[in-house]
């Protein structure tokens, strides 16, 4: 459905996952939320569904520091499959890291829209979601 924003959280911290889901739900905006515990789970989901763009998220909130496959490794794999993905996916790198090296590395990846330092406040999250929903109506 065009009026529901498919929102994806990729983060290994179960408390953060819970908090993000509750915060997103509290916006009362039309969302469908999916959660993955590491980059590999998220990439595997995308690879398994390359022929079904409708199940892909519209926006991904991606952590950097995760076991198995971290956020930067996810982005390396995503960039490879991006030409085969039939929809625009907005990706935010979300991390507690204030390390300028991480921030600069994320900014150099054109598929990343922005780098956000955790935690993401309700106001900022709502603004992001509202903007993405408005872009889809244009």
Backbone as numpy.savetxt, mean C-alpha at the origin, in Angstrom:
# Nx Ny Nz CAx CAy CAz Cx Cy Cz
-16.30 -2.87 -7.90 -17.13 -1.68 -7.90 -16.26 -0.43 -7.90
-16.66 0.53 -8.70 -15.86 1.73 -8.88 -15.84 2.62 -7.64
-16.85 2.54 -6.80 -16.92 3.45 -5.65 -16.30 2.88 -4.38
-15.68 1.69 -4.45 -15.00 1.12 -3.29 -13.51 1.13 -3.56
-12.75 1.68 -2.63 -11.30 1.74 -2.77 -10.68 0.51 -2.12
-10.05 -0.32 -2.94 -9.38 -1.51 -2.43 -8.06 -1.07 -1.80
-7.96 -1.26 -0.49 -6.84 -0.76 0.29 -6.05 -1.93 0.85
-4.73 -1.88 0.71 -3.87 -2.99 1.11 -2.82 -2.52 2.11
-2.68 -3.28 3.18 -1.64 -3.02 4.19 -0.65 -4.17 4.10
0.62 -3.86 3.90 1.67 -4.88 3.88 2.63 -4.54 5.02
2.49 -5.29 6.12 3.26 -5.01 7.33 3.27 -6.25 8.22
4.40 -6.56 8.81 4.50 -7.77 9.64 4.05 -7.56 11.08
3.82 -6.33 11.48 3.44 -6.03 12.86 1.92 -6.16 13.02
1.48 -7.19 13.75 0.04 -7.46 13.87 -0.69 -6.33 14.61
-0.03 -5.68 15.55 -0.66 -4.56 16.26 -0.86 -3.38 15.30
0.15 -3.11 14.48 0.03 -2.04 13.50 -1.07 -2.37 12.48
-1.11 -3.63 12.03 -2.15 -4.06 11.09 -3.54 -3.78 11.69
-3.73 -4.21 12.93 -5.02 -4.02 13.61 -5.36 -2.54 13.71
-4.39 -1.73 14.12 -4.59 -0.29 14.29 -4.94 0.37 12.95
-4.22 -0.01 11.90 -4.50 0.56 10.57 -5.90 0.18 10.09
-6.26 -1.08 10.26 -7.59 -1.53 9.83 -8.67 -0.74 10.58
-8.53 -0.62 11.91 -9.52 0.11 12.71 -9.56 1.59 12.31
-8.40 2.18 12.07 -8.35 3.59 11.66 -9.01 3.77 10.31
-8.72 2.88 9.36 -9.35 2.96 8.04 -10.86 2.80 8.15
-11.30 1.83 8.97 -12.74 1.62 9.15 -13.40 2.84 9.77
-12.69 3.53 10.65 -13.27 4.69 11.34 -13.50 5.88 10.40
-12.87 5.86 9.21 -13.09 6.95 8.26 -14.49 6.90 7.67
-15.14 5.73 7.79 -16.49 5.52 7.24 -16.53 5.71 5.73
-15.35 5.62 5.09 -15.29 5.73 3.63 -15.45 4.34 3.02
-15.87 4.26 1.75 -16.10 2.96 1.12 -14.80 2.23 0.79
-14.39 1.36 1.68 -13.11 0.66 1.53 -13.30 -0.85 1.58
-12.41 -1.53 0.90 -12.24 -2.97 1.05 -10.78 -3.14 1.47
-10.54 -3.75 2.62 -9.19 -3.79 3.18 -8.64 -5.21 3.12
-7.41 -5.32 2.61 -6.69 -6.59 2.63 -5.35 -6.38 3.32
-4.89 -7.42 4.00 -3.67 -7.32 4.79 -2.74 -8.48 4.44
-1.45 -8.15 4.26 -0.42 -9.16 4.05 0.70 -8.92 5.06
1.31 -10.01 5.55 2.32 -9.90 6.60 3.74 -9.68 6.08
3.95 -9.83 4.79 5.27 -9.50 4.22 5.11 -9.28 2.72
6.17 -8.76 2.12 6.13 -8.44 0.70 5.91 -9.64 -0.19
6.44 -10.79 0.21 6.30 -11.99 -0.61 4.83 -12.43 -0.72
4.11 -12.37 0.40 2.67 -12.70 0.36 1.94 -11.79 -0.62
2.25 -10.50 -0.57 1.57 -9.53 -1.43 1.93 -9.75 -2.90
3.20 -9.98 -3.20 3.63 -10.23 -4.58 3.03 -11.53 -5.10
3.03 -12.56 -4.26 2.44 -13.84 -4.68 0.96 -13.66 -5.03
0.24 -12.88 -4.21 -1.16 -12.59 -4.49 -1.30 -11.91 -5.86
-0.44 -10.95 -6.13 -0.51 -10.22 -7.40 -0.19 -11.15 -8.57
0.85 -11.95 -8.43 1.23 -12.88 -9.50 0.12 -13.89 -9.77
-0.52 -14.37 -8.71 -1.60 -15.34 -8.85 -2.85 -14.74 -9.50
-2.94 -13.41 -9.52 -4.14 -12.74 -10.02 -3.87 -11.77 -11.17
-2.77 -11.98 -11.90 -2.41 -11.05 -12.97 -3.51 -10.90 -14.02
-4.36 -11.89 -14.16 -5.42 -11.81 -15.15 -6.73 -11.28 -14.57
-6.68 -10.82 -13.30 -7.88 -10.31 -12.62 -7.59 -8.97 -11.95
-7.40 -7.95 -12.75 -7.06 -6.64 -12.21 -8.04 -6.14 -11.16
-9.29 -6.59 -11.25 -10.32 -6.10 -10.33 -10.05 -6.49 -8.88
-9.23 -7.52 -8.63 -8.94 -7.91 -7.25 -7.72 -7.18 -6.69
-6.98 -6.50 -7.55 -5.79 -5.78 -7.10 -6.18 -4.57 -6.25
-5.31 -4.22 -5.31 -5.58 -3.01 -4.51 -5.43 -1.75 -5.35
-6.12 -0.70 -4.92 -5.96 0.61 -5.54 -4.83 1.37 -4.84
-4.64 1.06 -3.56 -3.61 1.73 -2.78 -2.95 0.70 -1.85
-1.63 0.82 -1.72 -0.87 -0.07 -0.83 -0.10 0.79 0.17
-0.23 0.43 1.44 0.59 1.04 2.50 1.64 -0.02 2.85
2.87 0.23 2.44 3.95 -0.76 2.45 5.02 -0.43 3.49
5.22 -1.36 4.42 6.28 -1.23 5.42 7.63 -1.53 4.76
8.71 -1.02 5.34 10.05 -1.34 4.84 10.58 -2.60 5.50
10.62 -2.61 6.81 11.33 -3.65 7.56 10.41 -4.82 7.89
10.50 -5.87 7.05 9.69 -7.08 7.26 10.57 -8.30 6.98
10.24 -9.42 7.62 10.98 -10.65 7.31 10.54 -11.18 5.94
11.23 -12.15 5.45 10.98 -12.84 4.17 11.25 -11.92 2.99
10.43 -10.88 2.80 10.65 -9.90 1.73 10.28 -8.53 2.25
11.27 -7.65 2.33 11.01 -6.31 2.86 10.37 -5.41 1.80
10.06 -4.20 2.20 9.38 -3.28 1.29 10.16 -2.95 0.04
11.47 -2.79 0.16 12.27 -2.47 -1.03 12.35 -3.68 -1.97
12.46 -4.87 -1.40 12.46 -6.08 -2.23 11.11 -6.24 -2.93
10.02 -5.94 -2.21 8.69 -5.97 -2.82 8.66 -5.03 -4.02
9.19 -3.83 -3.85 9.15 -2.85 -4.94 9.97 -3.33 -6.14
11.09 -4.00 -5.91 11.89 -4.54 -7.02 11.05 -5.53 -7.83
10.29 -6.38 -7.14 9.45 -7.37 -7.81 8.24 -6.71 -8.45
7.65 -5.73 -7.77 6.48 -5.04 -8.31 6.82 -4.31 -9.61
7.96 -3.66 -9.65 8.37 -2.93 -10.85 8.46 -3.89 -12.05
8.87 -5.13 -11.80 8.96 -6.13 -12.88 7.59 -6.51 -13.42
6.59 -6.60 -12.54 5.26 -7.03 -13.01 4.34 -5.85 -13.34
4.73 -4.65 -12.96 3.87 -3.47 -13.16 3.34 -3.33 -14.59
4.15 -3.59 -15.63 3.61 -3.47 -16.99 2.47 -4.46 -17.28
2.38 -5.52 -16.52 1.33 -6.53 -16.72 0.11 -6.28 -15.83
0.20 -5.26 -14.97 -0.91 -4.92 -14.09 -1.77 -3.89 -14.83
-3.04 -4.22 -14.99 -3.92 -3.37 -15.80 -4.60 -2.24 -15.07
-4.12 -1.88 -13.89 -4.73 -0.75 -13.17 -3.65 0.03 -12.44
-3.96 1.27 -12.16 -3.03 2.12 -11.42 -3.11 1.76 -9.94
-1.94 1.50 -9.33 -1.87 1.22 -7.91 -1.00 2.31 -7.27
-1.56 3.01 -6.31 -0.82 4.05 -5.58 -0.14 3.38 -4.39
1.17 3.59 -4.26 1.93 2.93 -3.19 2.57 3.98 -2.28
2.31 3.81 -0.98 2.94 4.65 0.03 3.89 3.77 0.84
5.14 4.17 0.92 6.11 3.49 1.78 5.88 4.05 3.18
5.56 3.17 4.12 5.24 3.58 5.48 6.22 2.92 6.43
6.93 3.72 7.22 7.94 3.14 8.09 8.16 4.01 9.33
8.67 3.39 10.36 9.05 4.17 11.54 10.47 4.71 11.36
11.13 4.33 10.27 12.50 4.78 10.02 12.55 6.25 9.61
13.39 6.98 10.30 13.66 8.37 9.94 15.00 8.49 9.23
15.60 7.35 8.91 16.91 7.29 8.26 16.83 7.95 6.88
17.62 9.01 6.67 17.60 9.71 5.38 17.92 8.78 4.20
18.69 7.72 4.44 19.02 6.76 3.38 17.75 6.04 2.92
16.92 5.60 3.87 15.66 4.94 3.53 14.73 5.89 2.79
14.62 7.10 3.29 13.72 8.10 2.69 14.16 8.41 1.26
15.45 8.63 1.08 15.97 8.94 -0.26 15.82 7.76 -1.21
16.07 6.55 -0.71 15.92 5.35 -1.54 14.47 5.20 -2.00
13.53 5.44 -1.11 12.11 5.36 -1.47 11.75 6.43 -2.50
12.28 7.62 -2.35 11.96 8.72 -3.28 12.50 8.46 -4.69
13.55 7.63 -4.77 14.14 7.32 -6.08 13.32 6.28 -6.85
12.37 5.64 -6.20 11.53 4.63 -6.85 10.27 5.33 -7.35
10.15 5.47 -8.65 9.05 6.26 -9.21 7.67 5.67 -8.91
7.59 4.37 -8.65 6.29 3.74 -8.36 5.79 4.04 -6.94
6.64 4.65 -6.12 6.23 5.02 -4.75 5.76 6.47 -4.76
4.52 6.69 -4.31 3.94 8.03 -4.31 4.52 8.93 -3.24
4.78 8.34 -2.04 5.28 9.15 -0.94 5.83 8.24 0.15
6.62 8.82 1.02 7.18 8.14 2.18 6.51 8.73 3.42
5.88 7.89 4.21 5.16 8.36 5.39 5.76 7.72 6.63
6.06 8.56 7.63 6.60 8.05 8.89 5.44 7.62 9.78
5.56 6.39 10.32 4.53 5.85 11.23 4.51 6.65 12.53
3.38 6.72 13.15 2.08 6.24 12.70 1.43 7.25 11.77
0.53 6.74 10.93 -0.23 7.63 10.04 -1.45 8.09 10.83
-1.60 9.36 10.97 -2.74 9.90 11.71 -4.04 9.75 10.92
-5.14 9.73 11.62 -6.46 9.59 11.01 -6.69 10.67 9.95
-6.34 11.90 10.25 -6.55 13.00 9.31 -5.80 12.78 8.00
-4.54 12.40 8.10 -3.74 12.19 6.88 -4.29 11.00 6.09
-4.63 9.94 6.80 -5.16 8.74 6.15 -6.46 9.06 5.41
-7.34 9.79 6.07 -8.62 10.17 5.47 -8.40 11.05 4.24
-7.46 11.98 4.32 -7.14 12.85 3.20 -6.65 12.04 2.00
-5.77 11.08 2.26 -5.24 10.22 1.18 -6.38 9.46 0.52
-7.21 8.81 1.33 -8.30 7.99 0.80 -9.31 8.85 0.03
-9.68 9.99 0.60 -10.64 10.88 -0.08 -10.10 11.36 -1.42
-8.81 11.69 -1.46 -8.19 12.16 -2.71 -8.22 11.04 -3.76
-7.87 9.81 -3.34 -7.87 8.69 -4.29 -9.29 8.39 -4.80
-10.27 8.46 -3.91 -11.67 8.26 -4.33 -12.11 9.35 -5.31
-11.71 10.59 -5.06 -12.08 11.71 -5.93 -11.42 11.55 -7.31
-10.17 11.09 -7.35 -9.46 10.89 -8.63 -10.17 9.85 -9.49
-10.77 8.86 -8.87 -11.43 7.79 -9.61 -12.72 8.28 -10.24
-13.32 9.33 -9.70 -14.58 9.86 -10.24 -14.35 10.78 -11.43
-13.13 11.26 -11.56 -12.82 12.22 -12.64 -12.83 11.56 -14.00
